[in-house]
C-alpha atoms as a PDB file:
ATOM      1  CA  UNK A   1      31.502  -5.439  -4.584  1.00  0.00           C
ATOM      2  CA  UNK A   2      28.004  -6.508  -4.307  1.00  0.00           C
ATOM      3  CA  UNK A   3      25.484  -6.253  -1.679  1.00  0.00           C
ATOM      4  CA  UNK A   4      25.283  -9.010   0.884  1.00  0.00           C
ATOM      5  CA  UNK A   5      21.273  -8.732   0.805  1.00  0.00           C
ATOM      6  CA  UNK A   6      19.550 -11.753  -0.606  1.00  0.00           C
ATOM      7  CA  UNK A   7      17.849 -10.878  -4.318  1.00  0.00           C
ATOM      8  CA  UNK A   8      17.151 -12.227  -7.261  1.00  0.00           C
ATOM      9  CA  UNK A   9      19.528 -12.250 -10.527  1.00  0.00           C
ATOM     10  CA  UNK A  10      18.516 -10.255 -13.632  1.00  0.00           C
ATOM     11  CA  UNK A  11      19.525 -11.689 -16.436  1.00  0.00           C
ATOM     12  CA  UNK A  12      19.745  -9.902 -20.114  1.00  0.00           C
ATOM     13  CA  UNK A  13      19.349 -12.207 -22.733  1.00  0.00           C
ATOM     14  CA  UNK A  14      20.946 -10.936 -26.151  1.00  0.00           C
ATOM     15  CA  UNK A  15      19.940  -7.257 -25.257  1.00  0.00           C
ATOM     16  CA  UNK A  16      20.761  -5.364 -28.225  1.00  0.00           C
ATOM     17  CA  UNK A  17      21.698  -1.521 -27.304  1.00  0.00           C
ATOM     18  CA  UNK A  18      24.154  -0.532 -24.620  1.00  0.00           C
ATOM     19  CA  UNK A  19      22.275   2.386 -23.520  1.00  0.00           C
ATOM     20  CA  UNK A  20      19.559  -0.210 -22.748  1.00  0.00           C
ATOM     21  CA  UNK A  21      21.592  -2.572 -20.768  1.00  0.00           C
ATOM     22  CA  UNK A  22      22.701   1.008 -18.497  1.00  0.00           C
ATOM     23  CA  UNK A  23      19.482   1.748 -18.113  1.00  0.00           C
ATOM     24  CA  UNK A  24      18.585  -1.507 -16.930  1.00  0.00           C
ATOM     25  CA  UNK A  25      21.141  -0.974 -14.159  1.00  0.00           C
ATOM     26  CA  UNK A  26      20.388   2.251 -13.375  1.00  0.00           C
ATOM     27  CA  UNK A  27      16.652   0.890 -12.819  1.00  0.00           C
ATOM     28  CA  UNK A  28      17.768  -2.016 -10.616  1.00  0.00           C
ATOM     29  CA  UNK A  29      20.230   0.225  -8.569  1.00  0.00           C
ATOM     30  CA  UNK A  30      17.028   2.337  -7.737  1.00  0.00           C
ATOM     31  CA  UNK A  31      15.510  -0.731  -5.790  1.00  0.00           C
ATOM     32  CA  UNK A  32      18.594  -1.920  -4.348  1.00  0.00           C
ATOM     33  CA  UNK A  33      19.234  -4.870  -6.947  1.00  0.00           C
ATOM     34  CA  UNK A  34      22.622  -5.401  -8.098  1.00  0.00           C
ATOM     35  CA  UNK A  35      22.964  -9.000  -9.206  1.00  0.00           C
ATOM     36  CA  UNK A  36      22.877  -8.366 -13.511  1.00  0.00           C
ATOM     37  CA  UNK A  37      23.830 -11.067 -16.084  1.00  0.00           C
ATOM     38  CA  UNK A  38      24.492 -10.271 -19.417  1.00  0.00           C
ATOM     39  CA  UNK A  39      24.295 -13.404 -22.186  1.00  0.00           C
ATOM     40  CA  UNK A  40      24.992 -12.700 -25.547  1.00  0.00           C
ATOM     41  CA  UNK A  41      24.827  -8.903 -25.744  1.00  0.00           C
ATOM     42  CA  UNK A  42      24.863  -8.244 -29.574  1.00  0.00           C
ATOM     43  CA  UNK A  43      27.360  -5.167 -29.705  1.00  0.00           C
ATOM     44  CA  UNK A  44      30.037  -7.172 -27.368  1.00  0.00           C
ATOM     45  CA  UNK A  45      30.536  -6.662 -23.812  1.00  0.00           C
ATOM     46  CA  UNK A  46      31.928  -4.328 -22.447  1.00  0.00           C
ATOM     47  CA  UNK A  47      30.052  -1.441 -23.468  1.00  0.00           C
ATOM     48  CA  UNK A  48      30.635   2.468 -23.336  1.00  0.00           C
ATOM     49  CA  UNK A  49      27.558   2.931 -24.055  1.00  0.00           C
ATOM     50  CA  UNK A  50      25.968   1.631 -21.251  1.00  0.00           C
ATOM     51  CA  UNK A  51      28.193   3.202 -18.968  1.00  0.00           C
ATOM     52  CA  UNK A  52      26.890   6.539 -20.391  1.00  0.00           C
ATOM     53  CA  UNK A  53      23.194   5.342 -20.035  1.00  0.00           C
ATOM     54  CA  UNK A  54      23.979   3.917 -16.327  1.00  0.00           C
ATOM     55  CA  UNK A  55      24.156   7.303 -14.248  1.00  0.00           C
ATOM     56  CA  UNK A  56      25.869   6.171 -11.121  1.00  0.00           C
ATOM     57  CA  UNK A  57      25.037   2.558 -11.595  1.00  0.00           C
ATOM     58  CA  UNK A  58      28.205   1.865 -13.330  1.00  0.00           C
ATOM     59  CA  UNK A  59      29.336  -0.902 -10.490  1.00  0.00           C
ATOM     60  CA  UNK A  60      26.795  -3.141 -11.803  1.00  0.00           C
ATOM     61  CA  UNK A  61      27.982  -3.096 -15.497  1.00  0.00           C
ATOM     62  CA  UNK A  62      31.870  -3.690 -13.647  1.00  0.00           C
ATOM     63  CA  UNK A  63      30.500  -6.675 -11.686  1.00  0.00           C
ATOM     64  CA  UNK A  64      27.790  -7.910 -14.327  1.00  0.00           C
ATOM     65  CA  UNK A  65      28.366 -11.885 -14.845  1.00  0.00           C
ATOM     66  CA  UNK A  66      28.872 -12.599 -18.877  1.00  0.00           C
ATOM     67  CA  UNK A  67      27.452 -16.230 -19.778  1.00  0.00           C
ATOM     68  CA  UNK A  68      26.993 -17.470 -23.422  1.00  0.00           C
ATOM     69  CA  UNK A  69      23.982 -18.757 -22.966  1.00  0.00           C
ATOM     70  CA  UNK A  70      21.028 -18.971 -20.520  1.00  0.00           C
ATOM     71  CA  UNK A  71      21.802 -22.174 -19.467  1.00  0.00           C
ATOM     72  CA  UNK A  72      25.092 -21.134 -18.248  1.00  0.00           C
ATOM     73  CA  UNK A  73      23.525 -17.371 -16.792  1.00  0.00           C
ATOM     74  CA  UNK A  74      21.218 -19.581 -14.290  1.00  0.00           C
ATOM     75  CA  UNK A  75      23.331 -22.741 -13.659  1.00  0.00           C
ATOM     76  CA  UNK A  76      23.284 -21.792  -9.849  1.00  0.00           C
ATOM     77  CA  UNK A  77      19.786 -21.088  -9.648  1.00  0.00           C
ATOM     78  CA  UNK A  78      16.650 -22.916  -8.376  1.00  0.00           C
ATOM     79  CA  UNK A  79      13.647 -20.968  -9.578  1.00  0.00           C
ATOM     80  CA  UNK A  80      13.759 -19.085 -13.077  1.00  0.00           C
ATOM     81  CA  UNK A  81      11.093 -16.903 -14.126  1.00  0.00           C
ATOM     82  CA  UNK A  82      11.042 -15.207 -17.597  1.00  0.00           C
ATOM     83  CA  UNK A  83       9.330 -12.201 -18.501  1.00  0.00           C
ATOM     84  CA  UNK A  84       6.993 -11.601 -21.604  1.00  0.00           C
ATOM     85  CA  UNK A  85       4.000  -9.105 -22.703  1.00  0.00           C
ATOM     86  CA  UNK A  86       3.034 -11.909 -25.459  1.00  0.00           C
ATOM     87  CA  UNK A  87       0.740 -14.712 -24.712  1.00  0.00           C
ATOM     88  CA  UNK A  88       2.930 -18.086 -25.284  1.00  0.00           C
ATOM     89  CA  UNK A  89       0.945 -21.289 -26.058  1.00  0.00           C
ATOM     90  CA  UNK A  90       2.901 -22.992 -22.804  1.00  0.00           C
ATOM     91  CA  UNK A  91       2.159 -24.892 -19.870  1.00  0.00           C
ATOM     92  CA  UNK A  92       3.605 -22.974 -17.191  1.00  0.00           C
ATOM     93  CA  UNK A  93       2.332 -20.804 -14.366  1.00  0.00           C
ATOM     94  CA  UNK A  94       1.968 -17.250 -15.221  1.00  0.00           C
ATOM     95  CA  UNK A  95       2.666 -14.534 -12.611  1.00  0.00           C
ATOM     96  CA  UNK A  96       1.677 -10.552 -12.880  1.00  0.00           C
ATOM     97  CA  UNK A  97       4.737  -8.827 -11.441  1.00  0.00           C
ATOM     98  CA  UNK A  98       3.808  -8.307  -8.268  1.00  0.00           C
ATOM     99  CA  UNK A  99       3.137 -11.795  -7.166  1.00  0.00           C
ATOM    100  CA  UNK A 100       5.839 -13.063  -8.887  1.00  0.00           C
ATOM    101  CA  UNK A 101       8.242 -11.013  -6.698  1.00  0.00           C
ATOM    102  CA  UNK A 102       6.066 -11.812  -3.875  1.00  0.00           C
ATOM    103  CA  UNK A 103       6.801 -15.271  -4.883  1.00  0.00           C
ATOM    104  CA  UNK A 104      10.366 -14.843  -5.446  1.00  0.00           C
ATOM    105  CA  UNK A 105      10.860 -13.193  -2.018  1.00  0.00           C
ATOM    106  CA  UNK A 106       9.584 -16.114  -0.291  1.00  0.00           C
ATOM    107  CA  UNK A 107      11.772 -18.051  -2.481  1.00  0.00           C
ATOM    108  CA  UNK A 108      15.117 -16.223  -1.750  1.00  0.00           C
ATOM    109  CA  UNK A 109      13.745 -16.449   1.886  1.00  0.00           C
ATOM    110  CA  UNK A 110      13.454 -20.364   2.114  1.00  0.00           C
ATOM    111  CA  UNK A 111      17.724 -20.387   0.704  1.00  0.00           C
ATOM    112  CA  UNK A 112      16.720 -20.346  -2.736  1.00  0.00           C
ATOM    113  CA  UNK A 113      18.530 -18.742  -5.764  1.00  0.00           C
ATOM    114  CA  UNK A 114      16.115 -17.270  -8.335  1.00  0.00           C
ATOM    115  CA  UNK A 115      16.655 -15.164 -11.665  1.00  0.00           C
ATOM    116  CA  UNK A 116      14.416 -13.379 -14.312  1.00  0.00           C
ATOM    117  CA  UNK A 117      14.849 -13.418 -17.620  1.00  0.00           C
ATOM    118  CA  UNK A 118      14.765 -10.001 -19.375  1.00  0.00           C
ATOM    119  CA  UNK A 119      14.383 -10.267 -23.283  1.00  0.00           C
ATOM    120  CA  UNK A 120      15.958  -8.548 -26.480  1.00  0.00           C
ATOM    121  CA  UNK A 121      14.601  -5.249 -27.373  1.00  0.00           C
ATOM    122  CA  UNK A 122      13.328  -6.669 -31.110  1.00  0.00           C
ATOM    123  CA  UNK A 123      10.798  -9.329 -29.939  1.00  0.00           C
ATOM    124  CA  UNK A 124      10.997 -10.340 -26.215  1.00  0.00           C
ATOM    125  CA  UNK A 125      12.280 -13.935 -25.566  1.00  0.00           C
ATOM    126  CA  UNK A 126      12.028 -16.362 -27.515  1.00  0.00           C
ATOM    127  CA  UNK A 127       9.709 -19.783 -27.229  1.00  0.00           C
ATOM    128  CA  UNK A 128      13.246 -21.496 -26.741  1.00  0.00           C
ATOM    129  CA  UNK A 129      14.051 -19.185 -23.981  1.00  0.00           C
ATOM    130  CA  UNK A 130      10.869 -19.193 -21.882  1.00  0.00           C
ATOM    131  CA  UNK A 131      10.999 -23.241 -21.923  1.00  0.00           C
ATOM    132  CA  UNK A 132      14.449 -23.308 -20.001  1.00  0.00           C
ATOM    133  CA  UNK A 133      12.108 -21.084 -16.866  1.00  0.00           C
ATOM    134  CA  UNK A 134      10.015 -22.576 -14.369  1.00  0.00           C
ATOM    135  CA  UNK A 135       7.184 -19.798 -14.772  1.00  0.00           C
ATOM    136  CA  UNK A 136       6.420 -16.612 -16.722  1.00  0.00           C
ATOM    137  CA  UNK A 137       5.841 -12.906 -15.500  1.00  0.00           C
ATOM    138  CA  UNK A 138       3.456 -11.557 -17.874  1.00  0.00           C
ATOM    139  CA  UNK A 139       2.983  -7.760 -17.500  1.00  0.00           C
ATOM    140  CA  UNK A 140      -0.455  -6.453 -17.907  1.00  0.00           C
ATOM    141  CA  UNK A 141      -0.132  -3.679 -21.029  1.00  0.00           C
ATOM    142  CA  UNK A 142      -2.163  -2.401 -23.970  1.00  0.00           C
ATOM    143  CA  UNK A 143      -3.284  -5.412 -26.082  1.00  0.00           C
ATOM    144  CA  UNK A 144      -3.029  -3.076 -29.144  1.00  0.00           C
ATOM    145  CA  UNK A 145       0.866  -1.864 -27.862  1.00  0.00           C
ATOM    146  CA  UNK A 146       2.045  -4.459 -26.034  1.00  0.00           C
ATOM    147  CA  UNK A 147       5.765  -3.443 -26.756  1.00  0.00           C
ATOM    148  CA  UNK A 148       8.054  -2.761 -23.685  1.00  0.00           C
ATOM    149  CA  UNK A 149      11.489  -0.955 -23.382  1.00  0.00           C
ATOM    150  CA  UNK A 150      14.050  -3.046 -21.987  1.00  0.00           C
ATOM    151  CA  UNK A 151      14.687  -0.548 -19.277  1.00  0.00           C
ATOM    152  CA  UNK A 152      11.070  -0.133 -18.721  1.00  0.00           C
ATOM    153  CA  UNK A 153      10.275  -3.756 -18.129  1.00  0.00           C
ATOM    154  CA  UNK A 154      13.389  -4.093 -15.627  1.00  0.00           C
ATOM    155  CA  UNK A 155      12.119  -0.915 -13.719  1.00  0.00           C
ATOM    156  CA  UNK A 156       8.343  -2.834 -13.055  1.00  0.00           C
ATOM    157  CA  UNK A 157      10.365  -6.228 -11.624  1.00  0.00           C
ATOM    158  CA  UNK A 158      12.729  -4.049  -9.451  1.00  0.00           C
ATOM    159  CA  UNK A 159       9.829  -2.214  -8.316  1.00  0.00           C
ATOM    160  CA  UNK A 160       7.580  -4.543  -7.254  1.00  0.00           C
ATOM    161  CA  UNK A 161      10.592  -6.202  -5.644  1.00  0.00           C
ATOM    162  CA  UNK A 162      11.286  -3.322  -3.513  1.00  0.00           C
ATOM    163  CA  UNK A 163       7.387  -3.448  -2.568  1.00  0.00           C
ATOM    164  CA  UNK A 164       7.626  -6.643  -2.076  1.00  0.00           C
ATOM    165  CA  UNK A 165      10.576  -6.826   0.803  1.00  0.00           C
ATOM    166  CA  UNK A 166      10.761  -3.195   1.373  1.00  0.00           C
ATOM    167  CA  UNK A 167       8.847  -1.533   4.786  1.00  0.00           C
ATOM    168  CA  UNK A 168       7.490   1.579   2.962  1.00  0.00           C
ATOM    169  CA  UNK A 169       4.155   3.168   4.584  1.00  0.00           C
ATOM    170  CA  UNK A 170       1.968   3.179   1.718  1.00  0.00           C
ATOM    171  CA  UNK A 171       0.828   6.773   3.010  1.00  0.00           C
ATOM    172  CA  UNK A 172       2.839   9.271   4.749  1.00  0.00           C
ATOM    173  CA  UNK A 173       1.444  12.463   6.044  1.00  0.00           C
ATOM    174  CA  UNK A 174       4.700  15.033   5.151  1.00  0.00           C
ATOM    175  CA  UNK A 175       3.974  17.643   7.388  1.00  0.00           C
ATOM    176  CA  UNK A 176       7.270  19.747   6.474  1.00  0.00           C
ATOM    177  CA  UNK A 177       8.206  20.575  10.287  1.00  0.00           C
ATOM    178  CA  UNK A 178       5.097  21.283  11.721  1.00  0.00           C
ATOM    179  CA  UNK A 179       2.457  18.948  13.752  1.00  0.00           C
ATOM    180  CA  UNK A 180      -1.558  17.768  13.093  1.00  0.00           C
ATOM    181  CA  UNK A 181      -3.436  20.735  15.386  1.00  0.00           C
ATOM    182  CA  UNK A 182      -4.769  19.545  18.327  1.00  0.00           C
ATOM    183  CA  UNK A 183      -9.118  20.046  18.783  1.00  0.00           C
ATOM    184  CA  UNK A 184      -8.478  22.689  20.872  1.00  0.00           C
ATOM    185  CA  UNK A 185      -6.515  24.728  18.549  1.00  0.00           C
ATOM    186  CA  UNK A 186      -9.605  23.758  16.286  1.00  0.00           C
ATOM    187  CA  UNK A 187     -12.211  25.033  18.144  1.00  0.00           C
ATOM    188  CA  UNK A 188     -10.779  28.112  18.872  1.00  0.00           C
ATOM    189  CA  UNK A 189      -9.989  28.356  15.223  1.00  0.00           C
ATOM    190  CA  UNK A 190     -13.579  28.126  14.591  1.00  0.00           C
ATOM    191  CA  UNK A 191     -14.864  30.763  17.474  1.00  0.00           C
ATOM    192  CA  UNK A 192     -12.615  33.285  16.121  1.00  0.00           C
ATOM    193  CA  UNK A 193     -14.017  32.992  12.731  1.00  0.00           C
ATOM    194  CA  UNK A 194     -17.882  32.629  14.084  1.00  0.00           C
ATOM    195  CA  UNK A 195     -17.335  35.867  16.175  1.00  0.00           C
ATOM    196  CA  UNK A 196     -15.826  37.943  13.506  1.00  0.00           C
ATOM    197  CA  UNK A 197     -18.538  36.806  10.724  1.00  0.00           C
ATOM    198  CA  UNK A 198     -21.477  37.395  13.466  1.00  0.00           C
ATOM    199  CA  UNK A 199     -20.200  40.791  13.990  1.00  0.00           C
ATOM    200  CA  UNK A 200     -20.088  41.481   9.887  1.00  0.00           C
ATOM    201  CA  UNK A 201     -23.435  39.797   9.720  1.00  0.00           C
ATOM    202  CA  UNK A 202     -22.837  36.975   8.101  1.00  0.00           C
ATOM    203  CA  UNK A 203     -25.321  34.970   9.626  1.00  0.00           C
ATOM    204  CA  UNK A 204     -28.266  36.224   8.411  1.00  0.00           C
ATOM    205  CA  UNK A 205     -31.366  35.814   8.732  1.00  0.00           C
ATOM    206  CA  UNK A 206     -31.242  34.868  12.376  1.00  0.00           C
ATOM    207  CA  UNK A 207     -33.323  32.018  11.895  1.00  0.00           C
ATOM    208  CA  UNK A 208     -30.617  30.153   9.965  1.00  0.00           C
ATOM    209  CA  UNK A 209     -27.838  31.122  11.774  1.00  0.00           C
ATOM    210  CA  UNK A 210     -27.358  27.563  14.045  1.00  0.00           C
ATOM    211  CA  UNK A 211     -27.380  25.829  10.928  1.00  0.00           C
ATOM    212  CA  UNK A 212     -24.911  28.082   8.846  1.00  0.00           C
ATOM    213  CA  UNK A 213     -22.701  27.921  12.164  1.00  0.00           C
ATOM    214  CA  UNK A 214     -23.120  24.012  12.246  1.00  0.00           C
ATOM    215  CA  UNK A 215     -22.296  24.210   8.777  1.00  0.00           C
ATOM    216  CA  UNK A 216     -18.842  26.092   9.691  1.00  0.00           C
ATOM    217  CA  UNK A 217     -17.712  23.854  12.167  1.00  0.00           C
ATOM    218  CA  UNK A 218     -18.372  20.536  10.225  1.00  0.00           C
ATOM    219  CA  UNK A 219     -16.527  22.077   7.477  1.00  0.00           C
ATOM    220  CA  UNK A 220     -13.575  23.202  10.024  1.00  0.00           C
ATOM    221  CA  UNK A 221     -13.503  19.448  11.351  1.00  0.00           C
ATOM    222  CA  UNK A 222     -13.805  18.278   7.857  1.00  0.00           C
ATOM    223  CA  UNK A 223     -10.092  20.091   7.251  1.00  0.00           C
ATOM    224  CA  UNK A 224      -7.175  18.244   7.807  1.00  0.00           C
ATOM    225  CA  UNK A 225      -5.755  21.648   9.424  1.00  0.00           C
ATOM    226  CA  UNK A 226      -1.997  21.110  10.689  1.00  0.00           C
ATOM    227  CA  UNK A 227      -0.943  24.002  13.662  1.00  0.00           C
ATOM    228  CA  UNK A 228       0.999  26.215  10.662  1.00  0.00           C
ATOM    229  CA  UNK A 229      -2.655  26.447   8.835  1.00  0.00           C
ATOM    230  CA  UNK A 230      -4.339  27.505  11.759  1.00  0.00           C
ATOM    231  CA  UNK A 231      -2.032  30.054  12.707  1.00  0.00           C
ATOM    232  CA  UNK A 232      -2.489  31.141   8.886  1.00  0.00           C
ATOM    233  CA  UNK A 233      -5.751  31.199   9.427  1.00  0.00           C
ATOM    234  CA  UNK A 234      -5.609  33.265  12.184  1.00  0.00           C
ATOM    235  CA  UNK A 235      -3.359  36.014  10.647  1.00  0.00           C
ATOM    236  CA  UNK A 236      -5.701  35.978   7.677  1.00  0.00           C
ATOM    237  CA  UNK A 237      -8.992  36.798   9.901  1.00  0.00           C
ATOM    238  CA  UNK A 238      -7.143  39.493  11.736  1.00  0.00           C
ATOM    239  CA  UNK A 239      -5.571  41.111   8.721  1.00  0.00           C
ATOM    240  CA  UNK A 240      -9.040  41.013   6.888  1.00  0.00           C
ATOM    241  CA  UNK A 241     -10.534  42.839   9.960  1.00  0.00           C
ATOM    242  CA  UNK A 242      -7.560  45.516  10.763  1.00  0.00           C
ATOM    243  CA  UNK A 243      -7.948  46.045   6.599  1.00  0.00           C
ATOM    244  CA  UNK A 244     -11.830  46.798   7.264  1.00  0.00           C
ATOM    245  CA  UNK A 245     -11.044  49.065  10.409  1.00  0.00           C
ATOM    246  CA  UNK A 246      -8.669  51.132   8.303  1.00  0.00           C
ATOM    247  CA  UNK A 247     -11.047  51.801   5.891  1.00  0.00           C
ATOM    248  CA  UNK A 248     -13.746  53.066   8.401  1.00  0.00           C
ATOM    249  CA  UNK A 249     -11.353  55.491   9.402  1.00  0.00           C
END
């Protein structure tokens, strides 16, 4: 069964390969999309191919609405966008990707039903195609190899779909169990390290010693240092001097 969450339809017009057409829902199955329409595949529908290709995805080939034409694929929707690397000598508004899902989630928001047109692997869509959407999603590639997998070109739409409704931080700090070090643990970090190099005589001559110390503890502030690298640090200092004491004796 599909998902209840409100998306967008992907429609493949005349896509060529089965393997493509699993890939495709393989790629929209990583973003959460499950709403695929299939018109016209050229090697007849259904596929084994694309089952092969789908890795896991396989409910969305089961589920995938069949239409003969695009007319019929979009019939129930209000907004159709259709997606092309080529320039097309058309009126029509042309998105990038991610404003055009931007776009589309507001759409789907408001109680609209929207669908993107994917195109055969050969050539893209076709003028004839493109004329029965509202607006085009041009992706910004190569000039010189403006050629996009099937697959490749679903991926970018499901993406920036995700992005586009989805609450990911854009950075995450993965600390793998441990915690930021408090200044504290910091500072005393950086005494234990100014004690030990002042009693090798590292800061020499004397007259530059505030300076190389100032020196030590913008650097240590500098350092994103989490509690598990100063303890590390630690160890190493103490290890480094017990080795040195050893080989006085």
């Amino acid at each position: 069964m599909a998902t209840g969450t409100p998306q967008p339809a992907f429609v493949l017009v005349r896509p060529q390969m089965g393997e493509n057409i699993g890939s495709a829902a393989r790629a929209m199955w990583n973003f959460g999309l499950d709403r695929m329409r299939l018109v016209a595949p050229r090697d007849g529908w259904p596929n084994p191919s694309a089952v092969a290709m789908s890795s896991g995805a396989g409910r969305l080939l089961d589920e995938a609405q069949l239409s003969e034409d695009i007319a019929g694929a979009v019939a129930d929707c209000t907004w159709v966008l259709a997606t092309t690397a080529r320039p097309r000598d058309m009126t029509k508004t042309v998105y990038t990707p991610e404003a055009a899902m931007a776009e589309t989630a507001r759409r789907i928001a408001a109680g609209e039903k929207v669908a993107v047109l994917f195109g055969p692997e050969r050539a893209g869509l076709e003028n004839e195609d493109i004329a029965q959407a509202n607006a085009i999603v041009s992706v910004p590639v190569n000039p010189a190899f403006a050629s996009l997998n099937l697959a490749q070109c679903v991926l970018l739409c499901a993406y920036e779909w995700q992005r586009a409704t989805g609450e990911a931080d854009p950075v995450v700090e993965a600390l793998a169990g441990t915690e930021i070090a408090a200044q504290h643990e910091v500072d005393h970090l950086a005494r234990h390290y100014e004690e030990r190099m002042e009693e090798a005589g590292f800061f020499f001559p004397a007259t530059k010693a505030p300076a190389m110390k100032l020196n030590l503890r913008n650097m240590w502030s500098r350092m994103p240092l989490t509690r598990a690298d100063v303890q590390m640090l630690h160890g190493m200092m103490r290890q480094i001097v017990r080795w040195k004491d050893k080989g006085a004796d």
